[in-house]
Amino acid sequence: MVRNTVIISLCLFVLVPAVTFSAEEEQTFNLKHTTAEEQQSKADAEALENYWEPLMPSKTWEASVTLGFMSSSDLLLDQNSIIYKYTDAATYFGDVQIDYDNVFSPALHLAYDLYPWFSVEGILGIGISEYNSHITNAFSVSNDEDQEMEDVEVIGEFDPERRSYLNVFTGVNAMFYPPDYGNFGRGRWHPYLIGGIGRNYITINSNYTDDIAANWSGSAGAGIRFIADSLVSIRFDMMYHVSQVDFGVKNSFASFDEGTEVIPVYEFTDGQHLVTEYDKQTVSSIGWAIGFYADF
């Protein structure tokens, strides 16, 4: 009996400390050779180093593609008492004005950021649209020696031209980011001012105009840039453009009999005369564009 009591006592002596030790919270040991405070300080420094706050780049090349539209209420051509139709019996004259519809204008930009607040970009784009001619004060003149004049009450449906308009444009723009000047503004939104000069090459598929009208243009406007990440940005701008369009006179308004009979561009003022030049037209337009930047 005494022997059993001794054995039970020994078992309890071994088991109780073991159960108590296993019930305690599991302990961990810091085997690094720095203190916890030093380790936390290092982690904070790494997080700060890896933190990216949107900022305009500098000394960087950027490519940008934009899509937009331009519109204008000005005229490409405005000529009074000019030919608009020819038949065997008579030549038809009227006051002809040519304007154009909204122009779809995609463009490619290549910019170099000199500073976080200033960049210069080259631009190459194309404008695609249609133009319309409008005829008023129409009259006809017989093709015989008498040249009898007669008012035209109804203008034919296909007498006014409605054809294609194409503009290839190049230029250089300067972009200034006012909030980034001096204090080097941070954040995802960066408004800017933009202005520049360019060269337009306009052609319309018209019986009145010859070749391509090349002219200088100036532009100014404003926009805003959203920095999505360190490589990609989104831009939106609105610009005012102004230029002078000077078309040359086409050698022939119409031709018949496989080109053997050529009808020049005539005007009728105190008789029938050849048109040698058109008045220059000042054309102003407002356009908007949206696109994205890619840094490299």
Tab-separated table of N, CA, C and O in Angstrom, residues 62-103:
chain	number	residue	atom	x	y	z
A	62	GLU	N	8.949	62.210	-73.087
A	62	GLU	CA	7.607	61.665	-72.969
A	62	GLU	C	6.944	61.640	-74.339
A	62	GLU	O	7.090	62.570	-75.131
A	63	ALA	N	6.212	60.567	-74.604
A	63	ALA	CA	5.419	60.460	-75.828
A	63	ALA	C	3.944	60.529	-75.453
A	63	ALA	O	3.533	59.989	-74.427
A	64	SER	N	3.176	61.200	-76.291
A	64	SER	CA	1.770	61.378	-76.004
A	64	SER	C	0.954	61.218	-77.277
A	64	SER	O	1.353	61.688	-78.346
A	65	VAL	N	-0.193	60.566	-77.157
A	65	VAL	CA	-1.149	60.427	-78.253
A	65	VAL	C	-2.464	61.036	-77.805
A	65	VAL	O	-2.956	60.731	-76.715
A	66	THR	N	-3.026	61.916	-78.639
A	66	THR	CA	-4.289	62.563	-78.283
A	66	THR	C	-5.308	62.384	-79.402
A	66	THR	O	-4.961	62.260	-80.576
A	67	LEU	N	-6.570	62.395	-79.012
A	67	LEU	CA	-7.693	62.393	-79.940
A	67	LEU	C	-8.574	63.581	-79.592
A	67	LEU	O	-8.831	63.846	-78.413
A	68	GLY	N	-9.045	64.292	-80.608
A	68	GLY	CA	-9.856	65.461	-80.318
A	68	GLY	C	-10.602	65.963	-81.537
A	68	GLY	O	-10.576	65.351	-82.616
A	69	PHE	N	-11.254	67.105	-81.350
A	69	PHE	CA	-12.014	67.733	-82.421
A	69	PHE	C	-11.745	69.232	-82.402
A	69	PHE	O	-11.477	69.821	-81.350
A	70	MET	N	-11.839	69.856	-83.592
A	70	MET	CA	-11.751	71.301	-83.730
A	70	MET	C	-12.963	71.792	-84.509
A	70	MET	O	-13.443	71.101	-85.415
A	71	SER	N	-13.445	72.974	-84.159
A	71	SER	CA	-14.587	73.541	-84.864
A	71	SER	C	-14.346	75.023	-85.098
A	71	SER	O	-13.618	75.683	-84.344
A	72	SER	N	-14.958	75.549	-86.173
A	72	SER	CA	-14.793	76.955	-86.527
A	72	SER	C	-16.017	77.414	-87.305
A	72	SER	O	-16.651	76.631	-88.024
A	73	SER	N	-16.327	78.685	-87.156
A	73	SER	CA	-17.410	79.283	-87.933
A	73	SER	C	-16.877	80.161	-89.060
A	73	SER	O	-17.649	80.808	-89.767
A	74	ASP	N	-15.555	80.193	-89.242
A	74	ASP	CA	-14.948	81.023	-90.277
A	74	ASP	C	-14.952	80.303	-91.625
A	74	ASP	O	-15.179	79.094	-91.721
A	75	LEU	N	-14.647	81.063	-92.674
A	75	LEU	CA	-14.709	80.562	-94.037
A	75	LEU	C	-13.314	80.231	-94.560
A	75	LEU	O	-12.338	80.908	-94.239
A	76	LEU	N	-13.245	79.193	-95.393
A	76	LEU	CA	-12.011	78.871	-96.106
A	76	LEU	C	-11.899	79.654	-97.404
A	76	LEU	O	-10.797	79.941	-97.881
A	77	LEU	N	-13.034	79.989	-97.984
A	77	LEU	CA	-13.061	80.726	-99.249
A	77	LEU	C	-14.315	81.583	-99.285
A	77	LEU	O	-15.400	81.135	-98.885
A	78	ASP	N	-14.181	82.814	-99.787
A	78	ASP	CA	-15.311	83.739	-99.900
A	78	ASP	C	-15.104	84.578	-101.149
A	78	ASP	O	-14.267	85.476	-101.167
A	79	GLN	N	-15.847	84.263	-102.200
A	79	GLN	CA	-15.647	84.923	-103.487
A	79	GLN	C	-17.010	85.256	-104.106
A	79	GLN	O	-17.902	84.401	-104.181
A	80	ASN	N	-17.164	86.492	-104.580
A	80	ASN	CA	-18.424	86.948	-105.165
A	80	ASN	C	-18.428	86.761	-106.678
A	80	ASN	O	-17.390	86.874	-107.346
A	81	SER	N	-19.622	86.504	-107.198
A	81	SER	CA	-19.868	86.426	-108.652
A	81	SER	C	-18.867	85.512	-109.350
A	81	SER	O	-18.235	85.864	-110.346
A	82	ILE	N	-18.714	84.303	-108.817
A	82	ILE	CA	-17.766	83.336	-109.360
A	82	ILE	C	-18.539	82.166	-109.960
A	82	ILE	O	-19.671	81.852	-109.549
A	83	ILE	N	-17.952	81.507	-110.934
A	83	ILE	CA	-18.597	80.390	-111.608
A	83	ILE	C	-18.892	79.256	-110.627
A	83	ILE	O	-18.093	78.952	-109.738
A	84	TYR	N	-20.073	78.640	-110.776
A	84	TYR	CA	-20.347	77.442	-109.992
A	84	TYR	C	-20.898	76.300	-110.849
A	84	TYR	O	-20.990	75.167	-110.391
A	85	LYS	N	-21.244	76.600	-112.133
A	85	LYS	CA	-21.695	75.541	-113.045
A	85	LYS	C	-21.538	76.017	-114.485
A	85	LYS	O	-21.670	77.213	-114.780
A	86	TYR	N	-21.268	75.061	-115.375
A	86	TYR	CA	-21.118	75.386	-116.799
A	86	TYR	C	-21.900	74.365	-117.619
A	86	TYR	O	-21.802	73.157	-117.399
A	87	THR	N	-22.676	74.874	-118.582
A	87	THR	CA	-23.362	74.035	-119.564
A	87	THR	C	-23.068	74.594	-120.956
A	87	THR	O	-22.478	75.672	-121.101
A	88	ASP	N	-23.517	73.866	-121.969
A	88	ASP	CA	-23.300	74.350	-123.338
A	88	ASP	C	-24.015	75.673	-123.584
A	88	ASP	O	-23.537	76.519	-124.345
A	89	ALA	N	-25.133	75.859	-122.892
A	89	ALA	CA	-25.936	77.051	-123.160
A	89	ALA	C	-25.543	78.248	-122.318
A	89	ALA	O	-25.609	79.393	-122.779
A	90	ALA	N	-25.133	78.019	-121.078
A	90	ALA	CA	-24.893	79.158	-120.178
A	90	ALA	C	-23.848	78.810	-119.126
A	90	ALA	O	-23.570	77.635	-118.840
A	91	THR	N	-23.294	79.868	-118.554
A	91	THR	CA	-22.384	79.752	-117.410
A	91	THR	C	-23.085	80.362	-116.204
A	91	THR	O	-23.659	81.454	-116.297
A	92	TYR	N	-23.006	79.650	-115.061
A	92	TYR	CA	-23.734	80.070	-113.867
A	92	TYR	C	-22.757	80.655	-112.856
A	92	TYR	O	-21.685	80.080	-112.591
A	93	PHE	N	-23.145	81.803	-112.290
A	93	PHE	CA	-22.296	82.505	-111.339
A	93	PHE	C	-23.070	82.748	-110.046
A	93	PHE	O	-24.307	82.747	-110.025
A	94	GLY	N	-22.322	82.968	-108.966
A	94	GLY	CA	-22.939	83.285	-107.689
A	94	GLY	C	-21.880	83.630	-106.659
A	94	GLY	O	-20.672	83.507	-106.907
A	95	ASP	N	-22.336	84.099	-105.523
A	95	ASP	CA	-21.436	84.356	-104.398
A	95	ASP	C	-21.204	83.033	-103.672
A	95	ASP	O	-22.144	82.450	-103.119
A	96	VAL	N	-19.964	82.563	-103.696
A	96	VAL	CA	-19.635	81.238	-103.153
A	96	VAL	C	-18.851	81.389	-101.859
A	96	VAL	O	-17.852	82.116	-101.796
A	97	GLN	N	-19.311	80.713	-100.824
A	97	GLN	CA	-18.615	80.651	-99.541
A	97	GLN	C	-18.385	79.191	-99.174
A	97	GLN	O	-19.287	78.360	-99.328
A	98	ILE	N	-17.184	78.884	-98.699
A	98	ILE	CA	-16.831	77.515	-98.312
A	98	ILE	C	-16.453	77.494	-96.839
A	98	ILE	O	-15.570	78.237	-96.400
A	99	ASP	N	-17.146	76.663	-96.070
A	99	ASP	CA	-16.786	76.432	-94.671
A	99	ASP	C	-16.600	74.932	-94.462
A	99	ASP	O	-16.681	74.146	-95.416
A	100	TYR	N	-16.339	74.528	-93.230
A	100	TYR	CA	-16.089	73.107	-92.986
A	100	TYR	C	-16.716	72.670	-91.671
A	100	TYR	O	-16.981	73.471	-90.775
A	101	ASP	N	-16.955	71.357	-91.577
A	101	ASP	CA	-17.579	70.770	-90.387
A	101	ASP	C	-16.543	70.564	-89.288
A	101	ASP	O	-15.360	70.880	-89.452
A	102	ASN	N	-17.000	70.010	-88.156
A	102	ASN	CA	-16.074	69.665	-87.073
A	102	ASN	C	-14.977	68.736	-87.592
A	102	ASN	O	-15.239	67.786	-88.337
A	103	VAL	N	-13.742	69.033	-87.175
A	103	VAL	CA	-12.584	68.304	-87.681
A	103	VAL	C	-12.113	67.296	-86.631
A	103	VAL	O	-11.828	67.670	-85.489
